[in-house]
Amino acid sequence: MSKRKTLIKVKPNKFKNGDIVKVSFMVMHPMETGLRKDKKTGKYIPAEYIKNVKFEYNGKVFTNMNVWETLSVNPVLTTYMKVDGEGTIKVTFTDNEGTVEESSQKIKPKG
């Protein structure tokens, strides 16, 4: 399966050590519940949704979310973290088919 497009955003854009920042993660995902029918064939579209999302900062988990199929298409998940120096934010997600993908972004406090 191909790797999905993802985006990690940290706000505000400028922050210092010790600041609390907002971390948003967006993934291009169909989030099919398995309850919708294909208009052409009349058959149910197989379920395909994200089950778990884990946020890590420098290898330490700071948020672990268990989510359900009721999230919107291309979901955006947001959490907060305290900046403790330069490092990498890594987000790993697992879907109901067992596919595991990850995305990461380096951050560097200014000041």
CSV table of N, CA and C in Angstrom, one decimal, residues 8-12 20-26 53-57 61-65 76-82 89-91:
chain,number,residue,atom,x,y,z
A,8,ILE,N,2.4,17.7,9.6
A,8,ILE,CA,2.5,18.0,11.0
A,8,ILE,C,2.8,19.5,11.1
A,9,LYS,N,2.0,20.2,11.9
A,9,LYS,CA,2.1,21.7,12.1
A,9,LYS,C,2.3,22.0,13.6
A,10,VAL,N,3.2,22.9,13.9
A,10,VAL,CA,3.4,23.3,15.2
A,10,VAL,C,3.1,24.8,15.3
A,11,LYS,N,2.2,25.2,16.3
A,11,LYS,CA,1.9,26.6,16.4
A,11,LYS,C,2.1,27.0,17.8
A,12,PRO,N,2.6,28.2,18.1
A,12,PRO,CA,2.9,29.2,17.1
A,12,PRO,C,4.2,28.9,16.4
A,20,ILE,N,4.5,26.0,25.7
A,20,ILE,CA,3.5,25.0,25.4
A,20,ILE,C,3.1,25.3,23.9
A,21,VAL,N,3.2,24.3,23.0
A,21,VAL,CA,2.8,24.5,21.6
A,21,VAL,C,1.7,23.6,21.2
A,22,LYS,N,1.0,24.0,20.2
A,22,LYS,CA,-0.1,23.2,19.7
A,22,LYS,C,0.5,22.3,18.5
A,23,VAL,N,0.3,21.0,18.5
A,23,VAL,CA,0.8,20.2,17.5
A,23,VAL,C,-0.4,19.6,16.8
A,24,SER,N,-0.5,19.8,15.5
A,24,SER,CA,-1.6,19.3,14.7
A,24,SER,C,-1.1,18.3,13.6
A,25,PHE,N,-1.8,17.3,13.5
A,25,PHE,CA,-1.4,16.2,12.5
A,25,PHE,C,-2.6,16.0,11.6
A,26,MET,N,-2.3,16.1,10.3
A,26,MET,CA,-3.4,15.8,9.3
A,26,MET,C,-2.9,14.7,8.4
A,53,VAL,N,-3.4,6.7,17.0
A,53,VAL,CA,-2.4,7.7,16.6
A,53,VAL,C,-1.6,8.0,17.9
A,54,LYS,N,-0.2,7.9,17.6
A,54,LYS,CA,0.7,8.1,18.7
A,54,LYS,C,1.6,9.3,18.4
A,55,PHE,N,1.7,10.3,19.3
A,55,PHE,CA,2.6,11.4,19.1
A,55,PHE,C,3.8,11.2,20.0
A,56,GLU,N,5.0,11.4,19.5
A,56,GLU,CA,6.3,11.3,20.2
A,56,GLU,C,7.1,12.5,20.0
A,57,TYR,N,7.9,12.8,21.0
A,57,TYR,CA,8.8,14.0,21.0
A,57,TYR,C,10.2,13.4,21.5
A,61,VAL,N,6.7,9.2,24.2
A,61,VAL,CA,5.2,9.4,23.8
A,61,VAL,C,4.6,10.5,24.7
A,62,PHE,N,4.0,11.5,24.1
A,62,PHE,CA,3.3,12.5,24.9
A,62,PHE,C,1.8,12.5,24.7
A,63,THR,N,1.4,11.8,23.6
A,63,THR,CA,-0.1,11.6,23.5
A,63,THR,C,-0.3,10.3,22.7
A,64,ASN,N,-1.3,9.5,23.1
A,64,ASN,CA,-1.7,8.3,22.5
A,64,ASN,C,-3.2,8.4,22.3
A,65,MET,N,-3.7,8.4,21.1
A,65,MET,CA,-5.1,8.5,20.9
A,65,MET,C,-5.7,7.2,20.3
A,76,VAL,N,-7.9,15.7,11.1
A,76,VAL,CA,-6.9,16.6,11.7
A,76,VAL,C,-6.9,16.3,13.2
A,77,LEU,N,-5.8,15.8,13.8
A,77,LEU,CA,-5.8,15.5,15.3
A,77,LEU,C,-4.8,16.5,15.9
A,78,THR,N,-5.3,17.1,17.0
A,78,THR,CA,-4.5,18.2,17.7
A,78,THR,C,-4.2,17.8,19.1
A,79,THR,N,-3.0,18.2,19.6
A,79,THR,CA,-2.7,18.0,21.0
A,79,THR,C,-1.7,19.1,21.3
A,80,TYR,N,-1.3,19.1,22.6
A,80,TYR,CA,-0.3,20.1,23.0
A,80,TYR,C,0.9,19.4,23.7
A,81,MET,N,2.0,20.1,23.6
A,81,MET,CA,3.2,19.6,24.3
A,81,MET,C,4.1,20.7,24.7
A,82,LYS,N,5.0,20.4,25.7
A,82,LYS,CA,5.9,21.4,26.2
A,82,LYS,C,7.3,21.2,25.5
A,89,ILE,N,9.5,15.6,16.3
A,89,ILE,CA,8.1,15.1,16.6
A,89,ILE,C,7.8,14.0,15.6
A,90,LYS,N,7.4,12.9,16.1
A,90,LYS,CA,7.1,11.7,15.3
A,90,LYS,C,5.6,11.3,15.6
A,91,VAL,N,4.8,11.2,14.5
A,91,VAL,CA,3.5,10.7,14.7
A,91,VAL,C,3.3,9.4,13.9
